[in-house]
mmCIF file of C-alpha atoms in Angstrom:
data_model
loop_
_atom_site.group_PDB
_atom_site.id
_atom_site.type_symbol
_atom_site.label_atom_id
_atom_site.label_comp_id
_atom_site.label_asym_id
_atom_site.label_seq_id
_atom_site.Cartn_x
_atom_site.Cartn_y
_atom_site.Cartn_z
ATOM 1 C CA UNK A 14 136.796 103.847 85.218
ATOM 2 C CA UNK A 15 133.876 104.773 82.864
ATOM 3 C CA UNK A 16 131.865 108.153 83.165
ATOM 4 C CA UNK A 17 128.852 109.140 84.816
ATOM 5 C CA UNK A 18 128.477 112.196 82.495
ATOM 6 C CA UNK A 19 130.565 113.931 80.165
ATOM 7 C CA UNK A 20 130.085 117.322 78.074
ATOM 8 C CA UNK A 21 132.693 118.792 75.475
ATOM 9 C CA UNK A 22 132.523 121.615 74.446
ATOM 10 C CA UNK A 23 129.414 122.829 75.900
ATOM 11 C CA UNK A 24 127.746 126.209 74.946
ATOM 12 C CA UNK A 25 124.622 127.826 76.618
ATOM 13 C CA UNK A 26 123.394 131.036 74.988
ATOM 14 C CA UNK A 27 120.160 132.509 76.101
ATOM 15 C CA UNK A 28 118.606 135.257 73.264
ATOM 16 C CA UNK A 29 116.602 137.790 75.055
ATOM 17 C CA UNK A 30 115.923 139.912 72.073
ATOM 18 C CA UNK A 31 118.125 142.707 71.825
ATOM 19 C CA UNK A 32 121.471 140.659 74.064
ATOM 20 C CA UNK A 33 122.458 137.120 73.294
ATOM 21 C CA UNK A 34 123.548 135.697 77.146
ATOM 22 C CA UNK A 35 126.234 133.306 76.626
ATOM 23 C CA UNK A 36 126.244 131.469 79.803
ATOM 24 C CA UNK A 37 128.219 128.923 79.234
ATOM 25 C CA UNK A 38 131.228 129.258 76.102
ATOM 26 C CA UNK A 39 132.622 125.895 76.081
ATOM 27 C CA UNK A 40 132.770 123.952 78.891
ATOM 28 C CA UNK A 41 134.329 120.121 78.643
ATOM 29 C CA UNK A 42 134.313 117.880 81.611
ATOM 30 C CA UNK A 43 134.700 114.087 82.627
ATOM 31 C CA UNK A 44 132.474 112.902 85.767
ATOM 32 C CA UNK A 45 133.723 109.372 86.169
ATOM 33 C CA UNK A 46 131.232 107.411 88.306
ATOM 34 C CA UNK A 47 131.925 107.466 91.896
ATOM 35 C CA UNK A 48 133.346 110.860 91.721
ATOM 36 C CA UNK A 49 132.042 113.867 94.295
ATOM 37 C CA UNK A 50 132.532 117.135 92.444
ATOM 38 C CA UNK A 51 131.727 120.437 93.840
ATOM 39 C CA UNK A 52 131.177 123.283 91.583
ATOM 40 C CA UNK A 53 131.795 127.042 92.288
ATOM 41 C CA UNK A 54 131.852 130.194 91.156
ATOM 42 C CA UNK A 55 129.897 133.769 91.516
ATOM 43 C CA UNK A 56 126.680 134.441 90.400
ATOM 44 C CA UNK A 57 126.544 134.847 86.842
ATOM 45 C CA UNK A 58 129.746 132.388 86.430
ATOM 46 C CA UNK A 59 127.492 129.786 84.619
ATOM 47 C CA UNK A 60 127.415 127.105 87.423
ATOM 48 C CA UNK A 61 124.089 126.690 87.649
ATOM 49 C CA UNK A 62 123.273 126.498 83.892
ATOM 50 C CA UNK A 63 125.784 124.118 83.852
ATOM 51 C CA UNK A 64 124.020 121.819 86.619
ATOM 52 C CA UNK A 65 120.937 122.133 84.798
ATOM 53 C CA UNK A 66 122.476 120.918 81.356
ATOM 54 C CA UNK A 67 124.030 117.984 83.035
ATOM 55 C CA UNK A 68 120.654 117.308 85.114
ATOM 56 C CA UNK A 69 119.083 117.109 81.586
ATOM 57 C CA UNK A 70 116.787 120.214 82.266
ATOM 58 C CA UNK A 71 117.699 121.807 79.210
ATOM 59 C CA UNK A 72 119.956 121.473 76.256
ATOM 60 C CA UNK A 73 123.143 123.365 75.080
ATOM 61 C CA UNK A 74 122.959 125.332 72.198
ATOM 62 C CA UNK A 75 126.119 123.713 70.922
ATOM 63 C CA UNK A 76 128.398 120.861 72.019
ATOM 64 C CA UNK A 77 127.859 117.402 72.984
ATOM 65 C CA UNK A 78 126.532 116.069 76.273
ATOM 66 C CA UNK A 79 126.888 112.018 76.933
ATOM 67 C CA UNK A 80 124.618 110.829 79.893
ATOM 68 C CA UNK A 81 124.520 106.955 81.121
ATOM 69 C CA UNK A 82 126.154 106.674 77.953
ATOM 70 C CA UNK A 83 123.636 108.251 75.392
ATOM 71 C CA UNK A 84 124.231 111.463 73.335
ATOM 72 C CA UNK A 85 121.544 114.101 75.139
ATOM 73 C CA UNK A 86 120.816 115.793 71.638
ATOM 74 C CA UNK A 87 119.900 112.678 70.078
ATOM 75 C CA UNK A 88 116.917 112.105 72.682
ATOM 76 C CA UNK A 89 113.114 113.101 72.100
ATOM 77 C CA UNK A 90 112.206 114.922 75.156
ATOM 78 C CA UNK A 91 110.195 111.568 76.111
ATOM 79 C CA UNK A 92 113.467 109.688 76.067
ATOM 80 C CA UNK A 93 114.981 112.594 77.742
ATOM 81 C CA UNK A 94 112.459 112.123 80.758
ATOM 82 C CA UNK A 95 112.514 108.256 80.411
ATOM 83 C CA UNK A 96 116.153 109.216 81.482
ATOM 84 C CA UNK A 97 116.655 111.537 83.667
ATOM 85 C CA UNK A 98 114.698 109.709 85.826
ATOM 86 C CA UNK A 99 115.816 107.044 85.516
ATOM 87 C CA UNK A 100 119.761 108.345 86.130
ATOM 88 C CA UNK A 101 119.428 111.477 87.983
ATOM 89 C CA UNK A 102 118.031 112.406 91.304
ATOM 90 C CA UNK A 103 117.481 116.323 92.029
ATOM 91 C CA UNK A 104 118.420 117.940 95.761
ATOM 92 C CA UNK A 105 117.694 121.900 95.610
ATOM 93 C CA UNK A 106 118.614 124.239 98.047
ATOM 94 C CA UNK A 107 114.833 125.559 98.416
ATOM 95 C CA UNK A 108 114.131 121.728 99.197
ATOM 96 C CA UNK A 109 110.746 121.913 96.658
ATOM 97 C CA UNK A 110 108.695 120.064 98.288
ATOM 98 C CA UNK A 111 105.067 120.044 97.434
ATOM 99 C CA UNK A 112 103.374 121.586 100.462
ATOM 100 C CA UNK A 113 99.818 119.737 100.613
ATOM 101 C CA UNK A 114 101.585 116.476 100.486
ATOM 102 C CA UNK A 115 103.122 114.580 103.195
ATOM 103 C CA UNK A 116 106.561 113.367 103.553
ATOM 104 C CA UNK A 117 105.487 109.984 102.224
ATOM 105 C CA UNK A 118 103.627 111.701 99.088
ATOM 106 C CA UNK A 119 106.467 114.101 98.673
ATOM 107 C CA UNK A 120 109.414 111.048 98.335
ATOM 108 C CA UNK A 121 107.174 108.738 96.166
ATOM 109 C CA UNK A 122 106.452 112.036 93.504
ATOM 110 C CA UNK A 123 109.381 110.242 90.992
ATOM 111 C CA UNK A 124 107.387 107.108 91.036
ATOM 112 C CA UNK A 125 104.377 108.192 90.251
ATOM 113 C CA UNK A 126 105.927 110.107 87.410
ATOM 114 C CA UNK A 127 108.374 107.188 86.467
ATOM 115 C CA UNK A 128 104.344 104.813 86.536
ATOM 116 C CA UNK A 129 103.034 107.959 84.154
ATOM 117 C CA UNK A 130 99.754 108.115 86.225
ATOM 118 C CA UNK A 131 99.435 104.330 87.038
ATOM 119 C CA UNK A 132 100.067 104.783 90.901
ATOM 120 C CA UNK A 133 102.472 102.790 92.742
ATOM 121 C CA UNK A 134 103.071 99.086 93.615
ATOM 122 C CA UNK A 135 103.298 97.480 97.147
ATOM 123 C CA UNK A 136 107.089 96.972 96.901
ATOM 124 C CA UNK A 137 107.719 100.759 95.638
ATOM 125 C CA UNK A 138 105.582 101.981 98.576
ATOM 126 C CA UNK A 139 107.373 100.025 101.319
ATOM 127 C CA UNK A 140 110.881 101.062 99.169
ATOM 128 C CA UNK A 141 109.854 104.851 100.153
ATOM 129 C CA UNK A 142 108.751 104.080 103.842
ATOM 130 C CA UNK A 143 112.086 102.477 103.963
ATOM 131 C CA UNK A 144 113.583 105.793 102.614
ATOM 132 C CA UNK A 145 111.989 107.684 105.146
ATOM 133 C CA UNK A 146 113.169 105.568 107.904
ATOM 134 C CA UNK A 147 116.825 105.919 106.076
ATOM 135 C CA UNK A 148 117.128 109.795 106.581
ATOM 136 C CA UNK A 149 115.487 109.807 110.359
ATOM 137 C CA UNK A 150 112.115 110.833 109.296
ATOM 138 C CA UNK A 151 110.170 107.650 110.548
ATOM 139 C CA UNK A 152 107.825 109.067 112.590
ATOM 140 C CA UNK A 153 106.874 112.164 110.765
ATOM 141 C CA UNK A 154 105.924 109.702 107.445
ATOM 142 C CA UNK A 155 102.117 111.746 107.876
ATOM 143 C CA UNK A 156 103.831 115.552 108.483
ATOM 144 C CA UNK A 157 103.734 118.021 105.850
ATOM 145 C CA UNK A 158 106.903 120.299 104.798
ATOM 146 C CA UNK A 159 105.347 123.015 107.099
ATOM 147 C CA UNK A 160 105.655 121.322 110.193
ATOM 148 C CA UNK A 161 108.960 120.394 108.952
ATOM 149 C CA UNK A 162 112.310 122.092 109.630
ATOM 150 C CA UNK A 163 114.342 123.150 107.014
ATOM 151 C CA UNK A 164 116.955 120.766 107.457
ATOM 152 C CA UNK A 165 114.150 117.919 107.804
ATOM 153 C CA UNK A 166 112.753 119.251 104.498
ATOM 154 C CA UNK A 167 116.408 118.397 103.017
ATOM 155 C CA UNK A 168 116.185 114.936 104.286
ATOM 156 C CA UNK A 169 113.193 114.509 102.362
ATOM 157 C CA UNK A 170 114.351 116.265 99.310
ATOM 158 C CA UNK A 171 117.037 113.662 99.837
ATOM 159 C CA UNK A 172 115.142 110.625 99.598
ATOM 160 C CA UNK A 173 113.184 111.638 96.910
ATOM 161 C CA UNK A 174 116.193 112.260 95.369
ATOM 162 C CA UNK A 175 117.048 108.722 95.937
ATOM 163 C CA UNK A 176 113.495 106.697 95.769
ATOM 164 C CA UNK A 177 114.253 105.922 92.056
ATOM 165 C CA UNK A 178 117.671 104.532 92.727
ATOM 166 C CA UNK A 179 119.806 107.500 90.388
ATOM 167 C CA UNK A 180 123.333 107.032 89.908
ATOM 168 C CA UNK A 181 124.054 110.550 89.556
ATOM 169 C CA UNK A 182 123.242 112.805 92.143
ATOM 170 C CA UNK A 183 122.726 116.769 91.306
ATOM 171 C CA UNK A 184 122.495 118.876 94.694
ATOM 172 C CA UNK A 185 122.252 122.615 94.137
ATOM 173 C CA UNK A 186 123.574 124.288 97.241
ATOM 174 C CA UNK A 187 122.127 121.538 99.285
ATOM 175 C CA UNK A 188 123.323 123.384 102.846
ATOM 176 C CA UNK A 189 122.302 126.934 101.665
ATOM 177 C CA UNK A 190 119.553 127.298 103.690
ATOM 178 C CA UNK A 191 120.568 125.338 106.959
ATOM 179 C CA UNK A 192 122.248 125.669 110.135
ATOM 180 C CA UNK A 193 126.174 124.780 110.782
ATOM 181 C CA UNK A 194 125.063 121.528 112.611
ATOM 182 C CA UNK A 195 122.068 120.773 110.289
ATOM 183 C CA UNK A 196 124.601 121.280 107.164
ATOM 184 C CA UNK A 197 127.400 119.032 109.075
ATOM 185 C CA UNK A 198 124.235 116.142 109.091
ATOM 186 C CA UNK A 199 123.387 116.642 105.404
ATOM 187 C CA UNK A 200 126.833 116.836 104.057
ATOM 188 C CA UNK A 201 127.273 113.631 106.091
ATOM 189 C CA UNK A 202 124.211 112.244 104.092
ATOM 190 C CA UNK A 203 126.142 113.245 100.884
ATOM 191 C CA UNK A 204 129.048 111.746 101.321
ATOM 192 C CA UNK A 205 128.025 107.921 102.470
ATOM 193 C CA UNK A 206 125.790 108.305 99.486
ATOM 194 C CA UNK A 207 128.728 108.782 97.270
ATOM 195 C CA UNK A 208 130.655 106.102 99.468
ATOM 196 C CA UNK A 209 128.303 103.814 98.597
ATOM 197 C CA UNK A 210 129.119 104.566 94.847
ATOM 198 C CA UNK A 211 126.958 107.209 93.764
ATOM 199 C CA UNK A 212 128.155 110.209 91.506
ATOM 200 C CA UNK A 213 127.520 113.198 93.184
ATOM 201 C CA UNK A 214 127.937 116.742 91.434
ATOM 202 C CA UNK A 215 127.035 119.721 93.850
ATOM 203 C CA UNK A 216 127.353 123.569 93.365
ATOM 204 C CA UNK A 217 127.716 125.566 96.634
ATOM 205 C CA UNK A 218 129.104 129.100 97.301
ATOM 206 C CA UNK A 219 130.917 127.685 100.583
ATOM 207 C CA UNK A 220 134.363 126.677 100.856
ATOM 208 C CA UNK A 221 134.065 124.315 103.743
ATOM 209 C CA UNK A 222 131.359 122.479 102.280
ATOM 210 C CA UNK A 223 133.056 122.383 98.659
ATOM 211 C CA UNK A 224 136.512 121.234 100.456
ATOM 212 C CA UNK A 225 134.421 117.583 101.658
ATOM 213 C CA UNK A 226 134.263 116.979 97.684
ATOM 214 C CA UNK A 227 136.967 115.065 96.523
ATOM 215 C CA UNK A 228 137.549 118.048 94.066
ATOM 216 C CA UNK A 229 136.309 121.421 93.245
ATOM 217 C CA UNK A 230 135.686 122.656 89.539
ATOM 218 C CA UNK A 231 135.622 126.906 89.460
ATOM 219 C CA UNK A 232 133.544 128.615 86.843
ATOM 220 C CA UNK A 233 134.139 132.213 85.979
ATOM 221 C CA UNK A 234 132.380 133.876 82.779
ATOM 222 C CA UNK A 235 130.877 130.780 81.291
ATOM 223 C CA UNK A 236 134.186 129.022 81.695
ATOM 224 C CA UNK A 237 136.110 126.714 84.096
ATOM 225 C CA UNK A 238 138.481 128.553 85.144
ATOM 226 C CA UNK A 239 140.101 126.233 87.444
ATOM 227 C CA UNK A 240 140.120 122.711 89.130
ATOM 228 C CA UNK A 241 141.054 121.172 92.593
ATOM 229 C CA UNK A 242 141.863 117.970 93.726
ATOM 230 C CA UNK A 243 142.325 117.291 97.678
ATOM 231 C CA UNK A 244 144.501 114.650 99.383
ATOM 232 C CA UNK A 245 142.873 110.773 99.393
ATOM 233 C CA UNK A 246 141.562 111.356 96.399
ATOM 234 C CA UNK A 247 143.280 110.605 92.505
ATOM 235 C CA UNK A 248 143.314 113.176 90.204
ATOM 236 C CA UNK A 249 140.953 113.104 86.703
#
């Protein structure tokens, strides 16, 4: 099986002057595509500098990152756009939505980055009504994220996510902000997403939700520090 992403020996150091923060001090992982990773750790533990290095929202200060099988430091930050959005879509746990825009507007936003100002065709428009439809939000194609709730605003935050057709998914703490039920329905989401064949990589602080990955990476001081793998699912 041949990799989503991959880093080796990945370093993240942040200079602030009078402290270097190393944040990440060598971190190597395989993400074969297909897989459904969850990612853990305390704050501090370099988790979510590591899902922003592998979502292509920064670069490591050393190491080697390889993403749809091109070498990250090699890219110009157009080509580094050009791909991450063309690979990746983004699910954060504070949704990001814009909040003038509808539910419609807010989905099609990778579009009308992807068309660089050019607007949208017919057949991308009907792609995100479709979209909409998909995560139950059919008849609120006209609402804004206000008269949203917060698990709604996740389902649109997921099909934006999906509108350009990614085959990695990045979700940071997806359920942090929802409801037991509403987290059960998102997490649901998640996983026929990645039954249909799409990478995900997540990072949440909760155990249940981590457990529905097929395994769970732990990061501790820049470092993983330790790997799970649950029953159904091969070991990598």
């Amino acid at each position: 099986m041949s990799n989503a992403a991959e880093v080796i020996d990945l370093h993240k150091w942040y200079d602030l002057g009078s402290v270097v923060v190393k944040a990440l001090r060598g971190v190597s992982l395989e993400v074969p595509k297909g897989d459904f990773i969850a990612i853990m750790g305390s704050s501090g533990s370099g988790k979510s500098t590591l899902l922003n290095l592998l979502g292509a929202l920064d670069r490591p200060t050393h190491g080697e990152y390889i993403l749809g099988g091109q070498k990250v430091s090699q890219l110009s930050d157009e080509e580094l756009s050009e791909v991450r959005n063309r690979l990746i879509g983004f699910i954060f746990q504070s949704y990001n939505l814009i909040a003038q825009y509808t539910v419609l507007e807010n989905i099609e936003l990778p579009l009308l980055y992807r068309a660089k100002g050019g607007g949208i065709n017919a057949k991308d428009r009907e792609r995100v009504r479709e979209l909409a439809a998909m995560v139950g939000l059919g008849d609120r194609m006209d609402h804004r994220p206000f008269q949203l709730s917060g698990g709604q605003q996740q389902r649109v935050a997921i099909a934006r996510a999906l509108v350009n057709d990614p085959e990695i998914i990045l979700a940071d703490e997806p359920t942090g902000n929802l409801d037991s039920a509403t987290e059960e329905e998102i997490m649901g989401m998640l996983k026929s997403l990645n039954e249909e064949g799409r990478t995900i990589i997540m990072v949440t602080h909760e155990p249940a939700v981590a457990r529905q990955a097929h395994r769970q990476i732990y990061m501790k001081d820049g470092v993983i520090a330790g790997t799970g793998v649950f029953p159904g699912h091969e070991a990598v």
